[in-house]
Amino acid sequence: MRPFVRICETVHIAALAIWLAALVTGALVAGIIFTTMRELDPTFGFFQAYTGAQADLGAGFIQARIFAVADIIQFASCSLAIIAFIAAAVLGHTVTRASTLIRAALLACAMVVFSYQYFVLSPRMDTNARAYWQAARAGHSERAAMRHAEFMTDHPASTRTHGFISLSVFATLIASTWTLSGGGSKVEKA
């Protein structure tokens, strides 16, 4: 394998690992923060006018920032993984290999679902969450409940897309490392 192709493959695998780390970290932090906030049952001065329970309100307010950072990391990692993969496949003359096509299909699945999550689902959920927090802060409990319900209608889809992206990225990472380690096919020497 030529040095530049090796660099591209290394960047591809590193980008996939960072992408997967962002996904796993976001999910783990969400589980921890919501569970902890419910145990603490806090009230927040920022939402003092809100008469409803504030544990999930505060946890969501914080978790939204974590997911926003994770989404930026995912976007950068996804972009880098795709660019590095294409460069390695083209420069390494492996475009027609079965292993390359499998890796491309897995990466495409992750990218398509991430694109839906990043460009459609997350902005809609963010709009509803911000409206929920604004209504809660102003003490408009009925409006806050309505906006929270709108946010929650997208939550199952968000959980599914997060899981599918995670599985696709993990499968791409496995397929890439398997292929590059010589598993399943002959590795070119150049």
PDB file of C-alpha atoms in Angstrom:
ATOM      1  CA  MET A   1       0.000   0.000   0.000  1.00  0.00           C
ATOM      2  CA  ARG A   2       1.380   3.384  -0.990  1.00  0.00           C
ATOM      3  CA  PRO A   3       2.140   5.883   1.817  1.00  0.00           C
ATOM      4  CA  PHE A   4      -0.531   8.440   0.821  1.00  0.00           C
ATOM      5  CA  VAL A   5      -3.177   5.702   0.588  1.00  0.00           C
ATOM      6  CA  ARG A   6      -2.090   4.453   4.004  1.00  0.00           C
ATOM      7  CA  ILE A   7      -2.456   7.987   5.406  1.00  0.00           C
ATOM      8  CA  CYS A   8      -5.942   8.290   3.889  1.00  0.00           C
ATOM      9  CA  GLU A   9      -6.992   4.928   5.346  1.00  0.00           C
ATOM     10  CA  THR A  10      -5.622   5.926   8.754  1.00  0.00           C
ATOM     11  CA  VAL A  11      -7.528   9.215   8.648  1.00  0.00           C
ATOM     12  CA  HIS A  12     -10.662   7.323   7.566  1.00  0.00           C
ATOM     13  CA  ILE A  13     -10.454   4.919  10.509  1.00  0.00           C
ATOM     14  CA  ALA A  14      -9.625   7.697  12.989  1.00  0.00           C
ATOM     15  CA  ALA A  15     -12.601   9.745  11.750  1.00  0.00           C
ATOM     16  CA  LEU A  16     -14.906   6.738  12.153  1.00  0.00           C
ATOM     17  CA  ALA A  17     -13.599   6.167  15.696  1.00  0.00           C
ATOM     18  CA  ILE A  18     -14.158   9.817  16.636  1.00  0.00           C
ATOM     19  CA  TRP A  19     -17.639   9.732  15.075  1.00  0.00           C
ATOM     20  CA  LEU A  20     -18.540   6.622  17.066  1.00  0.00           C
ATOM     21  CA  ALA A  21     -17.086   8.153  20.248  1.00  0.00           C
ATOM     22  CA  ALA A  22     -19.291  11.249  19.833  1.00  0.00           C
ATOM     23  CA  LEU A  23     -22.374   9.054  19.415  1.00  0.00           C
ATOM     24  CA  VAL A  24     -21.596   6.851  22.416  1.00  0.00           C
ATOM     25  CA  THR A  25     -20.641   9.798  24.620  1.00  0.00           C
ATOM     26  CA  GLY A  26     -23.860  11.662  23.813  1.00  0.00           C
ATOM     27  CA  ALA A  27     -25.971   8.623  24.679  1.00  0.00           C
ATOM     28  CA  LEU A  28     -24.077   7.853  27.888  1.00  0.00           C
ATOM     29  CA  VAL A  29     -24.204  11.438  29.127  1.00  0.00           C
ATOM     30  CA  ALA A  30     -27.942  11.624  28.406  1.00  0.00           C
ATOM     31  CA  GLY A  31     -28.567   8.486  30.441  1.00  0.00           C
ATOM     32  CA  ILE A  32     -26.484   9.763  33.333  1.00  0.00           C
ATOM     33  CA  ILE A  33     -27.749  13.343  33.382  1.00  0.00           C
ATOM     34  CA  PHE A  34     -31.468  12.515  33.183  1.00  0.00           C
ATOM     35  CA  THR A  35     -31.206   9.791  35.833  1.00  0.00           C
ATOM     36  CA  THR A  36     -29.186  12.038  38.147  1.00  0.00           C
ATOM     37  CA  MET A  37     -31.474  15.056  37.711  1.00  0.00           C
ATOM     38  CA  ARG A  38     -34.541  12.943  38.519  1.00  0.00           C
ATOM     39  CA  GLU A  39     -32.863  11.683  41.695  1.00  0.00           C
ATOM     40  CA  LEU A  40     -31.913  15.217  42.734  1.00  0.00           C
ATOM     41  CA  ASP A  41     -35.323  16.713  41.847  1.00  0.00           C
ATOM     42  CA  PRO A  42     -33.845  20.223  41.521  1.00  0.00           C
ATOM     43  CA  THR A  43     -35.409  23.596  40.903  1.00  0.00           C
ATOM     44  CA  PHE A  44     -33.682  26.181  38.748  1.00  0.00           C
ATOM     45  CA  GLY A  45     -33.721  29.931  39.230  1.00  0.00           C
ATOM     46  CA  PHE A  46     -33.683  30.293  35.449  1.00  0.00           C
ATOM     47  CA  PHE A  47     -37.049  28.492  35.322  1.00  0.00           C
ATOM     48  CA  GLN A  48     -38.453  29.791  38.624  1.00  0.00           C
ATOM     49  CA  ALA A  49     -41.764  30.838  37.031  1.00  0.00           C
ATOM     50  CA  TYR A  50     -42.420  27.291  35.806  1.00  0.00           C
ATOM     51  CA  THR A  51     -44.723  25.310  38.098  1.00  0.00           C
ATOM     52  CA  GLY A  52     -44.015  21.855  36.657  1.00  0.00           C
ATOM     53  CA  ALA A  53     -41.262  19.389  37.528  1.00  0.00           C
ATOM     54  CA  GLN A  54     -37.868  20.789  36.615  1.00  0.00           C
ATOM     55  CA  ALA A  55     -35.609  17.728  36.603  1.00  0.00           C
ATOM     56  CA  ASP A  56     -36.177  16.786  32.945  1.00  0.00           C
ATOM     57  CA  LEU A  57     -36.423  20.459  31.994  1.00  0.00           C
ATOM     58  CA  GLY A  58     -32.945  21.180  33.405  1.00  0.00           C
ATOM     59  CA  ALA A  59     -31.454  17.919  32.151  1.00  0.00           C
ATOM     60  CA  GLY A  60     -32.732  18.590  28.648  1.00  0.00           C
ATOM     61  CA  PHE A  61     -31.461  22.159  28.754  1.00  0.00           C
ATOM     62  CA  ILE A  62     -27.950  20.869  29.496  1.00  0.00           C
ATOM     63  CA  GLN A  63     -28.124  17.778  27.271  1.00  0.00           C
ATOM     64  CA  ALA A  64     -29.117  19.882  24.258  1.00  0.00           C
ATOM     65  CA  ARG A  65     -25.707  21.544  24.408  1.00  0.00           C
ATOM     66  CA  ILE A  66     -23.966  18.186  24.626  1.00  0.00           C
ATOM     67  CA  PHE A  67     -25.887  16.902  21.602  1.00  0.00           C
ATOM     68  CA  ALA A  68     -25.095  20.110  19.697  1.00  0.00           C
ATOM     69  CA  VAL A  69     -21.355  19.580  20.251  1.00  0.00           C
ATOM     70  CA  ALA A  70     -21.708  15.878  19.390  1.00  0.00           C
ATOM     71  CA  ASP A  71     -23.501  16.823  16.161  1.00  0.00           C
ATOM     72  CA  ILE A  72     -20.667  19.166  15.159  1.00  0.00           C
ATOM     73  CA  ILE A  73     -18.147  16.408  15.859  1.00  0.00           C
ATOM     74  CA  GLN A  74     -20.278  13.947  13.891  1.00  0.00           C
ATOM     75  CA  PHE A  75     -20.540  16.314  10.926  1.00  0.00           C
ATOM     76  CA  ALA A  76     -16.779  16.878  10.818  1.00  0.00           C
ATOM     77  CA  SER A  77     -15.997  13.192  11.332  1.00  0.00           C
ATOM     78  CA  CYS A  78     -18.507  12.072   8.721  1.00  0.00           C
ATOM     79  CA  SER A  79     -17.097  14.515   6.183  1.00  0.00           C
ATOM     80  CA  LEU A  80     -13.511  13.510   6.906  1.00  0.00           C
ATOM     81  CA  ALA A  81     -14.325   9.778   6.832  1.00  0.00           C
ATOM     82  CA  ILE A  82     -15.985  10.113   3.424  1.00  0.00           C
ATOM     83  CA  ILE A  83     -13.254  12.261   1.866  1.00  0.00           C
ATOM     84  CA  ALA A  84     -10.466  10.018   3.182  1.00  0.00           C
ATOM     85  CA  PHE A  85     -12.295   6.858   2.071  1.00  0.00           C
ATOM     86  CA  ILE A  86     -12.854   8.160  -1.467  1.00  0.00           C
ATOM     87  CA  ALA A  87      -9.233   9.315  -1.749  1.00  0.00           C
ATOM     88  CA  ALA A  88      -7.925   5.956  -0.518  1.00  0.00           C
ATOM     89  CA  ALA A  89     -10.187   3.968  -2.848  1.00  0.00           C
ATOM     90  CA  VAL A  90      -9.365   6.044  -5.912  1.00  0.00           C
ATOM     91  CA  LEU A  91      -5.634   6.407  -5.282  1.00  0.00           C
ATOM     92  CA  GLY A  92      -5.289   2.801  -4.134  1.00  0.00           C
ATOM     93  CA  HIS A  93      -7.144   1.521  -7.205  1.00  0.00           C
ATOM     94  CA  THR A  94      -9.531  -0.512  -5.039  1.00  0.00           C
ATOM     95  CA  VAL A  95     -12.786   1.038  -6.255  1.00  0.00           C
ATOM     96  CA  THR A  96     -14.103  -2.212  -7.773  1.00  0.00           C
ATOM     97  CA  ARG A  97     -13.167  -4.526  -4.893  1.00  0.00           C
ATOM     98  CA  ALA A  98     -16.038  -6.167  -3.036  1.00  0.00           C
ATOM     99  CA  SER A  99     -14.604  -5.053   0.315  1.00  0.00           C
ATOM    100  CA  THR A 100     -14.497  -1.434  -0.881  1.00  0.00           C
ATOM    101  CA  LEU A 101     -18.099  -1.627  -2.077  1.00  0.00           C
ATOM    102  CA  ILE A 102     -19.236  -3.077   1.260  1.00  0.00           C
ATOM    103  CA  ARG A 103     -17.406  -0.343   3.153  1.00  0.00           C
ATOM    104  CA  ALA A 104     -18.917   2.288   0.842  1.00  0.00           C
ATOM    105  CA  ALA A 105     -22.438   0.927   1.374  1.00  0.00           C
ATOM    106  CA  LEU A 106     -22.061   0.925   5.156  1.00  0.00           C
ATOM    107  CA  LEU A 107     -20.588   4.420   5.159  1.00  0.00           C
ATOM    108  CA  ALA A 108     -23.373   5.639   2.858  1.00  0.00           C
ATOM    109  CA  CYS A 109     -26.010   4.246   5.245  1.00  0.00           C
ATOM    110  CA  ALA A 110     -24.438   6.087   8.159  1.00  0.00           C
ATOM    111  CA  MET A 111     -24.150   9.303   6.141  1.00  0.00           C
ATOM    112  CA  VAL A 112     -27.738   9.248   4.831  1.00  0.00           C
ATOM    113  CA  VAL A 113     -29.310   8.663   8.242  1.00  0.00           C
ATOM    114  CA  PHE A 114     -26.972  11.181   9.873  1.00  0.00           C
ATOM    115  CA  SER A 115     -27.943  13.734   7.206  1.00  0.00           C
ATOM    116  CA  TYR A 116     -31.621  13.236   8.040  1.00  0.00           C
ATOM    117  CA  GLN A 117     -30.894  13.563  11.742  1.00  0.00           C
ATOM    118  CA  TYR A 118     -28.612  16.602  11.329  1.00  0.00           C
ATOM    119  CA  PHE A 119     -30.567  18.577   8.724  1.00  0.00           C
ATOM    120  CA  VAL A 120     -34.206  17.627   9.462  1.00  0.00           C
ATOM    121  CA  LEU A 121     -34.825  15.973  12.820  1.00  0.00           C
ATOM    122  CA  SER A 122     -32.416  17.846  15.111  1.00  0.00           C
ATOM    123  CA  PRO A 123     -33.401  21.351  13.933  1.00  0.00           C
ATOM    124  CA  ARG A 124     -37.093  20.557  14.449  1.00  0.00           C
ATOM    125  CA  MET A 125     -36.435  19.116  17.894  1.00  0.00           C
ATOM    126  CA  ASP A 126     -34.234  22.091  18.785  1.00  0.00           C
ATOM    127  CA  THR A 127     -36.981  24.523  17.751  1.00  0.00           C
ATOM    128  CA  ASN A 128     -39.522  22.701  19.932  1.00  0.00           C
ATOM    129  CA  ALA A 129     -37.094  22.436  22.858  1.00  0.00           C
ATOM    130  CA  ARG A 130     -36.287  26.147  22.734  1.00  0.00           C
ATOM    131  CA  ALA A 131     -39.991  27.020  22.607  1.00  0.00           C
ATOM    132  CA  TYR A 132     -40.549  24.689  25.588  1.00  0.00           C
ATOM    133  CA  TRP A 133     -37.778  26.359  27.599  1.00  0.00           C
ATOM    134  CA  GLN A 134     -38.979  29.840  26.659  1.00  0.00           C
ATOM    135  CA  ALA A 135     -42.557  29.061  27.717  1.00  0.00           C
ATOM    136  CA  ALA A 136     -41.344  27.402  30.931  1.00  0.00           C
ATOM    137  CA  ARG A 137     -39.136  30.358  31.786  1.00  0.00           C
ATOM    138  CA  ALA A 138     -42.059  32.750  31.231  1.00  0.00           C
ATOM    139  CA  GLY A 139     -44.275  30.598  33.461  1.00  0.00           C
ATOM    140  CA  HIS A 140     -46.660  29.566  30.654  1.00  0.00           C
ATOM    141  CA  SER A 141     -47.108  26.003  31.864  1.00  0.00           C
ATOM    142  CA  GLU A 142     -49.772  24.974  29.337  1.00  0.00           C
ATOM    143  CA  ARG A 143     -47.758  26.240  26.379  1.00  0.00           C
ATOM    144  CA  ALA A 144     -44.621  24.629  27.831  1.00  0.00           C
ATOM    145  CA  ALA A 145     -46.424  21.291  28.146  1.00  0.00           C
ATOM    146  CA  MET A 146     -47.667  21.568  24.559  1.00  0.00           C
ATOM    147  CA  ARG A 147     -44.174  22.345  23.191  1.00  0.00           C
ATOM    148  CA  HIS A 148     -42.657  19.582  25.304  1.00  0.00           C
ATOM    149  CA  ALA A 149     -45.187  17.137  23.853  1.00  0.00           C
ATOM    150  CA  GLU A 150     -44.235  18.284  20.333  1.00  0.00           C
ATOM    151  CA  PHE A 151     -40.583  17.705  21.176  1.00  0.00           C
ATOM    152  CA  MET A 152     -41.350  14.254  22.593  1.00  0.00           C
ATOM    153  CA  THR A 153     -43.177  13.128  19.428  1.00  0.00           C
ATOM    154  CA  ASP A 154     -39.781  13.188  17.664  1.00  0.00           C
ATOM    155  CA  HIS A 155     -37.865  11.545  20.496  1.00  0.00           C
ATOM    156  CA  PRO A 156     -38.486   7.907  19.423  1.00  0.00           C
ATOM    157  CA  ALA A 157     -37.320   8.722  15.878  1.00  0.00           C
ATOM    158  CA  SER A 158     -34.257  10.447  17.304  1.00  0.00           C
ATOM    159  CA  THR A 159     -33.426   7.397  19.417  1.00  0.00           C
ATOM    160  CA  ARG A 160     -33.814   5.090  16.405  1.00  0.00           C
ATOM    161  CA  THR A 161     -31.691   7.254  14.109  1.00  0.00           C
ATOM    162  CA  HIS A 162     -29.011   7.580  16.785  1.00  0.00           C
ATOM    163  CA  GLY A 163     -28.935   3.798  17.155  1.00  0.00           C
ATOM    164  CA  PHE A 164     -28.864   3.183  13.399  1.00  0.00           C
ATOM    165  CA  ILE A 165     -26.065   5.704  12.867  1.00  0.00           C
ATOM    166  CA  SER A 166     -24.090   4.108  15.711  1.00  0.00           C
ATOM    167  CA  LEU A 167     -24.492   0.610  14.258  1.00  0.00           C
ATOM    168  CA  SER A 168     -23.616   1.780  10.739  1.00  0.00           C
ATOM    169  CA  VAL A 169     -20.502   3.632  11.872  1.00  0.00           C
ATOM    170  CA  PHE A 170     -19.438   0.679  14.019  1.00  0.00           C
ATOM    171  CA  ALA A 171     -19.981  -1.744  11.115  1.00  0.00           C
ATOM    172  CA  THR A 172     -17.996   0.537   8.791  1.00  0.00           C
ATOM    173  CA  LEU A 173     -15.184   0.707  11.341  1.00  0.00           C
ATOM    174  CA  ILE A 174     -15.131  -3.093  11.676  1.00  0.00           C
ATOM    175  CA  ALA A 175     -15.257  -3.652   7.907  1.00  0.00           C
ATOM    176  CA  SER A 176     -12.483  -1.114   7.347  1.00  0.00           C
ATOM    177  CA  THR A 177     -10.130  -2.510   9.976  1.00  0.00           C
ATOM    178  CA  TRP A 178     -10.900  -6.085   8.874  1.00  0.00           C
ATOM    179  CA  THR A 179     -10.104  -5.263   5.257  1.00  0.00           C
ATOM    180  CA  LEU A 180      -6.955  -3.308   6.055  1.00  0.00           C
ATOM    181  CA  SER A 181      -5.642  -5.980   8.398  1.00  0.00           C
ATOM    182  CA  GLY A 182      -5.843  -8.479   5.542  1.00  0.00           C
ATOM    183  CA  GLY A 183      -8.974 -10.251   6.746  1.00  0.00           C
ATOM    184  CA  GLY A 184     -11.163 -11.653   4.034  1.00  0.00           C
ATOM    185  CA  SER A 185      -9.074 -10.492   1.078  1.00  0.00           C
ATOM    186  CA  LYS A 186      -5.575 -10.110  -0.184  1.00  0.00           C
ATOM    187  CA  VAL A 187      -4.048  -6.753   0.736  1.00  0.00           C
ATOM    188  CA  GLU A 188      -2.126  -5.014  -2.061  1.00  0.00           C
ATOM    189  CA  LYS A 189       1.537  -4.319  -1.504  1.00  0.00           C
ATOM    190  CA  ALA A 190       2.982  -1.300  -3.205  1.00  0.00           C
TER     191      ALA A 190
END
